[in-house]
Amino acid sequence: MKPSLEDTLRAAIRTIPDYPKPGILFRDITTLLGDAGAFRRAVDELVHPHAGNKVDKIAGIEARGFILGGAIAHQLSAGFIPIRKKGKLPHKTVRIAYSLEYGLDEMEIHSDAVTPGEEVILVDDLIATGGTAEGAVKLLRQMGAEIVSACFVIDLPDLGGRAKLEALGVDVRTLIAFEGD
Ligand code: AMP
């Protein structure tokens, strides 16, 4: 019998304690990406609700959101937009500050990456406090994007990110949850 989605993903994600600093359980998806069956299943599950719908672009958050987002964009015949840390994009950009666990950072998008009214799906590997995804949603909306959904392989529900995005009126889809942080 085919293992459940939950079992497949849980077995394929590696947990690294105390990375990048003491007390953090880092959920490493490189093992999932390296497992052809698990990678395909994760992408298929994220694509499935949108199959046959009009989606103009997938916006992926640097860096793991690029890998998942590229695969999803291909499946949905959508374009791909990179959302990057400041200073990495070569053309004119729009920038937003967003909150991290400790302090602030800034992310950017090319100013011509979205045409107002375009239907966009936001993608990252994991949602924790939701600060990163919230910044990305605000940036995309500022450019006139309609956010169809925000999707992530992993949810850390105890950190409240999903609730933060839902409070902004964003449909959130995650495939697997890990308790704690
Ligand atoms: P946040 O803004 O708190 O929702 O953090 C989400 C971003 O940080 C995503 O780009 C994740 O890849 C990364 N991240 C946060 N916490 C973890 C964790 N425990 N394991 C792996 N990545 C994480």
PDB file of C-alpha atoms and ligand atoms in Angstrom:
ATOM      1  CA  MET A   1       0.000   0.000   0.000  1.00  0.00           C
ATOM      2  CA  LYS A   2       1.213   3.504  -0.794  1.00  0.00           C
ATOM      3  CA  PRO A   3       2.403   5.262   2.395  1.00  0.00           C
ATOM      4  CA  SER A   4       0.328   8.280   3.433  1.00  0.00           C
ATOM      5  CA  LEU A   5       1.430  11.775   2.420  1.00  0.00           C
ATOM      6  CA  GLU A   6       2.115  12.519   6.072  1.00  0.00           C
ATOM      7  CA  ASP A   7       4.340   9.428   6.495  1.00  0.00           C
ATOM      8  CA  THR A   8       6.153  10.064   3.210  1.00  0.00           C
ATOM      9  CA  LEU A   9       6.956  13.681   4.063  1.00  0.00           C
ATOM     10  CA  ARG A  10       7.762  13.060   7.717  1.00  0.00           C
ATOM     11  CA  ALA A  11      10.234  10.312   6.744  1.00  0.00           C
ATOM     12  CA  ALA A  12      11.857  12.505   4.080  1.00  0.00           C
ATOM     13  CA  ILE A  13      12.408  15.658   6.180  1.00  0.00           C
ATOM     14  CA  ARG A  14      15.549  15.699   8.322  1.00  0.00           C
ATOM     15  CA  THR A  15      15.562  17.482  11.671  1.00  0.00           C
ATOM     16  CA  ILE A  16      18.805  19.090  12.809  1.00  0.00           C
ATOM     17  CA  PRO A  17      18.842  20.156  16.460  1.00  0.00           C
ATOM     18  CA  ASP A  18      20.550  23.410  17.461  1.00  0.00           C
ATOM     19  CA  TYR A  19      20.939  24.754  13.907  1.00  0.00           C
ATOM     20  CA  PRO A  20      21.540  27.590  13.118  1.00  0.00           C
ATOM     21  CA  LYS A  21      21.594  28.322  16.847  1.00  0.00           C
ATOM     22  CA  PRO A  22      20.989  26.495  20.131  1.00  0.00           C
ATOM     23  CA  GLY A  23      17.363  25.586  20.793  1.00  0.00           C
ATOM     24  CA  ILE A  24      16.218  25.625  17.130  1.00  0.00           C
ATOM     25  CA  LEU A  25      15.031  22.404  15.489  1.00  0.00           C
ATOM     26  CA  PHE A  26      15.922  23.030  11.847  1.00  0.00           C
ATOM     27  CA  ARG A  27      13.583  21.209   9.450  1.00  0.00           C
ATOM     28  CA  ASP A  28      15.882  20.377   6.553  1.00  0.00           C
ATOM     29  CA  ILE A  29      14.085  19.706   3.259  1.00  0.00           C
ATOM     30  CA  THR A  30      17.245  18.902   1.270  1.00  0.00           C
ATOM     31  CA  THR A  31      16.599  15.233   2.081  1.00  0.00           C
ATOM     32  CA  LEU A  32      13.059  15.576   0.724  1.00  0.00           C
ATOM     33  CA  LEU A  33      14.348  17.283  -2.432  1.00  0.00           C
ATOM     34  CA  GLY A  34      16.844  14.435  -2.903  1.00  0.00           C
ATOM     35  CA  ASP A  35      14.120  11.795  -2.678  1.00  0.00           C
ATOM     36  CA  ALA A  36      12.454  11.683  -6.106  1.00  0.00           C
ATOM     37  CA  GLY A  37       9.183  10.180  -4.876  1.00  0.00           C
ATOM     38  CA  ALA A  38       8.790  12.498  -1.890  1.00  0.00           C
ATOM     39  CA  PHE A  39       9.721  15.605  -3.917  1.00  0.00           C
ATOM     40  CA  ARG A  40       7.233  14.725  -6.618  1.00  0.00           C
ATOM     41  CA  ARG A  41       4.508  13.992  -4.088  1.00  0.00           C
ATOM     42  CA  ALA A  42       5.023  17.286  -2.239  1.00  0.00           C
ATOM     43  CA  VAL A  43       4.903  19.264  -5.497  1.00  0.00           C
ATOM     44  CA  ASP A  44       1.852  17.332  -6.753  1.00  0.00           C
ATOM     45  CA  GLU A  45      -0.011  18.011  -3.502  1.00  0.00           C
ATOM     46  CA  LEU A  46       0.736  21.735  -3.665  1.00  0.00           C
ATOM     47  CA  VAL A  47      -0.274  21.899  -7.331  1.00  0.00           C
ATOM     48  CA  HIS A  48      -3.407  19.766  -7.032  1.00  0.00           C
ATOM     49  CA  PRO A  49      -5.900  22.396  -5.710  1.00  0.00           C
ATOM     50  CA  HIS A  50      -4.974  24.746  -8.560  1.00  0.00           C
ATOM     51  CA  ALA A  51      -4.919  22.295 -11.464  1.00  0.00           C
ATOM     52  CA  GLY A  52      -7.061  23.668 -14.262  1.00  0.00           C
ATOM     53  CA  ASN A  53      -7.322  27.140 -12.654  1.00  0.00           C
ATOM     54  CA  LYS A  54      -5.848  30.303 -14.074  1.00  0.00           C
ATOM     55  CA  VAL A  55      -2.667  31.098 -12.180  1.00  0.00           C
ATOM     56  CA  ASP A  56      -0.405  33.694 -13.738  1.00  0.00           C
ATOM     57  CA  LYS A  57       2.675  33.499 -11.539  1.00  0.00           C
ATOM     58  CA  ILE A  58       4.309  31.614  -8.695  1.00  0.00           C
ATOM     59  CA  ALA A  59       6.326  33.812  -6.327  1.00  0.00           C
ATOM     60  CA  GLY A  60       9.056  31.883  -4.495  1.00  0.00           C
ATOM     61  CA  ILE A  61      10.875  33.135  -1.409  1.00  0.00           C
ATOM     62  CA  GLU A  62      14.689  32.805  -1.451  1.00  0.00           C
ATOM     63  CA  ALA A  63      16.073  30.229  -1.376  1.00  0.00           C
ATOM     64  CA  ARG A  64      14.138  27.019  -0.805  1.00  0.00           C
ATOM     65  CA  GLY A  65      10.959  28.619  -2.158  1.00  0.00           C
ATOM     66  CA  PHE A  66      12.758  28.864  -5.528  1.00  0.00           C
ATOM     67  CA  ILE A  67      13.151  25.096  -5.819  1.00  0.00           C
ATOM     68  CA  LEU A  68       9.571  24.234  -4.908  1.00  0.00           C
ATOM     69  CA  GLY A  69       8.160  27.273  -6.711  1.00  0.00           C
ATOM     70  CA  GLY A  70       9.974  26.472  -9.958  1.00  0.00           C
ATOM     71  CA  ALA A  71       8.542  22.959  -9.999  1.00  0.00           C
ATOM     72  CA  ILE A  72       5.030  24.232  -9.178  1.00  0.00           C
ATOM     73  CA  ALA A  73       5.242  26.939 -11.858  1.00  0.00           C
ATOM     74  CA  HIS A  74       6.183  24.333 -14.448  1.00  0.00           C
ATOM     75  CA  GLN A  75       3.261  22.094 -13.479  1.00  0.00           C
ATOM     76  CA  LEU A  76       0.752  24.958 -13.601  1.00  0.00           C
ATOM     77  CA  SER A  77       2.237  26.530 -16.754  1.00  0.00           C
ATOM     78  CA  ALA A  78       2.713  29.731 -14.747  1.00  0.00           C
ATOM     79  CA  GLY A  79       5.583  32.211 -14.682  1.00  0.00           C
ATOM     80  CA  PHE A  80       8.007  32.396 -11.743  1.00  0.00           C
ATOM     81  CA  ILE A  81       8.919  35.448  -9.656  1.00  0.00           C
ATOM     82  CA  PRO A  82      11.916  35.399  -7.293  1.00  0.00           C
ATOM     83  CA  ILE A  83      11.557  37.273  -3.998  1.00  0.00           C
ATOM     84  CA  ARG A  84      15.099  37.882  -2.812  1.00  0.00           C
ATOM     85  CA  LYS A  85      17.118  39.297   0.049  1.00  0.00           C
ATOM     86  CA  LYS A  86      18.023  42.923  -0.649  1.00  0.00           C
ATOM     87  CA  GLY A  87      20.794  43.677  -3.116  1.00  0.00           C
ATOM     88  CA  LYS A  88      20.575  40.464  -5.152  1.00  0.00           C
ATOM     89  CA  LEU A  89      18.255  41.464  -7.996  1.00  0.00           C
ATOM     90  CA  PRO A  90      19.916  43.313 -10.899  1.00  0.00           C
ATOM     91  CA  HIS A  91      17.084  45.552 -12.163  1.00  0.00           C
ATOM     92  CA  LYS A  92      14.893  48.188 -10.495  1.00  0.00           C
ATOM     93  CA  THR A  93      13.257  46.755  -7.384  1.00  0.00           C
ATOM     94  CA  VAL A  94      10.508  47.343  -4.839  1.00  0.00           C
ATOM     95  CA  ARG A  95      11.591  46.586  -1.269  1.00  0.00           C
ATOM     96  CA  ILE A  96       9.860  45.860   2.018  1.00  0.00           C
ATOM     97  CA  ALA A  97      11.156  45.413   5.577  1.00  0.00           C
ATOM     98  CA  TYR A  98       9.875  42.364   7.438  1.00  0.00           C
ATOM     99  CA  SER A  99      10.238  41.026  10.931  1.00  0.00           C
ATOM    100  CA  LEU A 100      12.414  38.071  11.810  1.00  0.00           C
ATOM    101  CA  GLU A 101      12.516  36.359  15.185  1.00  0.00           C
ATOM    102  CA  TYR A 102      15.150  38.883  16.226  1.00  0.00           C
ATOM    103  CA  GLY A 103      15.090  42.163  14.350  1.00  0.00           C
ATOM    104  CA  LEU A 104      14.291  43.166  10.792  1.00  0.00           C
ATOM    105  CA  ASP A 105      15.443  42.282   7.300  1.00  0.00           C
ATOM    106  CA  GLU A 106      14.457  43.445   3.835  1.00  0.00           C
ATOM    107  CA  MET A 107      13.271  41.569   0.739  1.00  0.00           C
ATOM    108  CA  GLU A 108      12.915  42.732  -2.842  1.00  0.00           C
ATOM    109  CA  ILE A 109      11.132  41.974  -6.049  1.00  0.00           C
ATOM    110  CA  HIS A 110      11.711  43.397  -9.523  1.00  0.00           C
ATOM    111  CA  SER A 111       9.390  46.343 -10.030  1.00  0.00           C
ATOM    112  CA  ASP A 112       8.117  44.895 -13.330  1.00  0.00           C
ATOM    113  CA  ALA A 113       7.659  41.331 -12.041  1.00  0.00           C
ATOM    114  CA  VAL A 114       3.887  41.618 -11.541  1.00  0.00           C
ATOM    115  CA  THR A 115       1.231  43.162 -13.747  1.00  0.00           C
ATOM    116  CA  PRO A 116      -1.635  44.526 -11.610  1.00  0.00           C
ATOM    117  CA  GLY A 117      -4.459  42.008 -11.365  1.00  0.00           C
ATOM    118  CA  GLU A 118      -2.271  38.958 -11.924  1.00  0.00           C
ATOM    119  CA  GLU A 119      -3.175  35.849  -9.922  1.00  0.00           C
ATOM    120  CA  VAL A 120      -0.151  34.819  -7.862  1.00  0.00           C
ATOM    121  CA  ILE A 121       0.598  31.876  -5.558  1.00  0.00           C
ATOM    122  CA  LEU A 122       3.272  32.435  -2.894  1.00  0.00           C
ATOM    123  CA  VAL A 123       5.579  29.489  -2.099  1.00  0.00           C
ATOM    124  CA  ASP A 124       8.130  28.726   0.608  1.00  0.00           C
ATOM    125  CA  ASP A 125       9.322  25.543   2.288  1.00  0.00           C
ATOM    126  CA  LEU A 126       8.166  26.378   5.812  1.00  0.00           C
ATOM    127  CA  ILE A 127       6.059  28.880   7.730  1.00  0.00           C
ATOM    128  CA  ALA A 128       7.068  29.646  11.299  1.00  0.00           C
ATOM    129  CA  THR A 129       6.189  33.087  12.733  1.00  0.00           C
ATOM    130  CA  GLY A 130       4.912  34.128   9.308  1.00  0.00           C
ATOM    131  CA  GLY A 131       6.993  37.324   9.273  1.00  0.00           C
ATOM    132  CA  THR A 132       8.699  36.416   5.987  1.00  0.00           C
ATOM    133  CA  ALA A 133       5.504  35.382   4.206  1.00  0.00           C
ATOM    134  CA  GLU A 134       3.613  38.397   5.548  1.00  0.00           C
ATOM    135  CA  GLY A 135       6.284  40.687   4.068  1.00  0.00           C
ATOM    136  CA  ALA A 136       6.046  38.846   0.740  1.00  0.00           C
ATOM    137  CA  VAL A 137       2.228  39.112   0.665  1.00  0.00           C
ATOM    138  CA  LYS A 138       2.383  42.847   1.375  1.00  0.00           C
ATOM    139  CA  LEU A 139       5.043  43.367  -1.292  1.00  0.00           C
ATOM    140  CA  LEU A 140       3.074  41.434  -3.922  1.00  0.00           C
ATOM    141  CA  ARG A 141      -0.184  43.200  -3.069  1.00  0.00           C
ATOM    142  CA  GLN A 142       1.563  46.569  -3.200  1.00  0.00           C
ATOM    143  CA  MET A 143       2.387  45.697  -6.812  1.00  0.00           C
ATOM    144  CA  GLY A 144      -1.224  44.829  -7.591  1.00  0.00           C
ATOM    145  CA  ALA A 145      -1.025  41.027  -7.343  1.00  0.00           C
ATOM    146  CA  GLU A 146      -4.082  38.997  -6.331  1.00  0.00           C
ATOM    147  CA  ILE A 147      -2.798  36.374  -3.885  1.00  0.00           C
ATOM    148  CA  VAL A 148      -4.608  33.150  -4.749  1.00  0.00           C
ATOM    149  CA  SER A 149      -2.945  31.167  -1.974  1.00  0.00           C
ATOM    150  CA  ALA A 150       0.242  30.866   0.073  1.00  0.00           C
ATOM    151  CA  CYS A 151       1.624  27.341   0.243  1.00  0.00           C
ATOM    152  CA  PHE A 152       4.291  25.668   2.292  1.00  0.00           C
ATOM    153  CA  VAL A 153       5.414  22.086   2.809  1.00  0.00           C
ATOM    154  CA  ILE A 154       5.857  22.566   6.576  1.00  0.00           C
ATOM    155  CA  ASP A 155       3.799  24.435   9.167  1.00  0.00           C
ATOM    156  CA  LEU A 156       5.055  25.169  12.686  1.00  0.00           C
ATOM    157  CA  PRO A 157       1.581  25.976  14.057  1.00  0.00           C
ATOM    158  CA  ASP A 158       2.778  26.887  17.536  1.00  0.00           C
ATOM    159  CA  LEU A 159       4.522  29.931  16.046  1.00  0.00           C
ATOM    160  CA  GLY A 160       1.308  31.364  14.583  1.00  0.00           C
ATOM    161  CA  GLY A 161       2.342  32.113  10.996  1.00  0.00           C
ATOM    162  CA  ARG A 162      -0.693  30.549   9.367  1.00  0.00           C
ATOM    163  CA  ALA A 163      -3.040  32.581  11.602  1.00  0.00           C
ATOM    164  CA  LYS A 164      -1.093  35.750  10.742  1.00  0.00           C
ATOM    165  CA  LEU A 165      -1.553  35.186   6.998  1.00  0.00           C
ATOM    166  CA  GLU A 166      -5.193  34.167   7.356  1.00  0.00           C
ATOM    167  CA  ALA A 167      -5.828  37.414   9.244  1.00  0.00           C
ATOM    168  CA  LEU A 168      -4.643  39.174   6.063  1.00  0.00           C
ATOM    169  CA  GLY A 169      -7.291  37.275   4.106  1.00  0.00           C
ATOM    170  CA  VAL A 170      -4.797  34.864   2.523  1.00  0.00           C
ATOM    171  CA  ASP A 171      -5.730  31.243   1.829  1.00  0.00           C
ATOM    172  CA  VAL A 172      -2.954  29.132   3.399  1.00  0.00           C
ATOM    173  CA  ARG A 173      -2.079  25.576   2.442  1.00  0.00           C
ATOM    174  CA  THR A 174       0.495  23.426   4.262  1.00  0.00           C
ATOM    175  CA  LEU A 175       1.242  19.707   3.915  1.00  0.00           C
ATOM    176  CA  ILE A 176       2.674  18.694   7.274  1.00  0.00           C
ATOM    177  CA  ALA A 177       2.856  20.216  10.761  1.00  0.00           C
ATOM    178  CA  PHE A 178       5.578  19.854  13.373  1.00  0.00           C
ATOM    179  CA  GLU A 179       4.778  20.667  16.995  1.00  0.00           C
ATOM    180  CA  GLY A 180       7.015  23.147  18.818  1.00  0.00           C
ATOM    181  CA  ASP A 181       9.498  25.424  17.150  1.00  0.00           C
TER     182      ASP A 181
HETATM  183  P1  AMP B   1       9.104  32.941   9.564  1.00  0.00           P
HETATM  184  O1  AMP B   1       9.307  34.274   8.914  1.00  0.00           O
HETATM  185  O2  AMP B   1       9.321  32.972  11.055  1.00  0.00           O
HETATM  186  O3  AMP B   1       7.769  32.304   9.200  1.00  0.00           O
HETATM  187  O4  AMP B   1      10.251  31.981   9.026  1.00  0.00           O
HETATM  188  C1  AMP B   1      10.126  31.359   7.788  1.00  0.00           C
HETATM  189  C2  AMP B   1      11.423  31.320   7.031  1.00  0.00           C
HETATM  190  O5  AMP B   1      12.517  30.929   7.857  1.00  0.00           O
HETATM  191  C3  AMP B   1      11.333  30.321   5.917  1.00  0.00           C
HETATM  192  O6  AMP B   1      11.990  30.839   4.765  1.00  0.00           O
HETATM  193  C4  AMP B   1      12.017  29.078   6.471  1.00  0.00           C
HETATM  194  O7  AMP B   1      12.758  28.427   5.471  1.00  0.00           O
HETATM  195  C5  AMP B   1      12.922  29.587   7.596  1.00  0.00           C
HETATM  196  N1  AMP B   1      12.738  28.842   8.858  1.00  0.00           N
HETATM  197  C6  AMP B   1      12.208  29.327  10.015  1.00  0.00           C
HETATM  198  N2  AMP B   1      12.214  28.408  10.993  1.00  0.00           N
HETATM  199  C7  AMP B   1      12.747  27.275  10.446  1.00  0.00           C
HETATM  200  C8  AMP B   1      13.001  25.952  10.945  1.00  0.00           C
HETATM  201  N3  AMP B   1      12.713  25.585  12.215  1.00  0.00           N
HETATM  202  N4  AMP B   1      13.547  25.046  10.098  1.00  0.00           N
HETATM  203  C9  AMP B   1      13.835  25.394   8.807  1.00  0.00           C
HETATM  204  N5  AMP B   1      13.637  26.613   8.289  1.00  0.00           N
HETATM  205  C10 AMP B   1      13.085  27.556   9.078  1.00  0.00           C
END
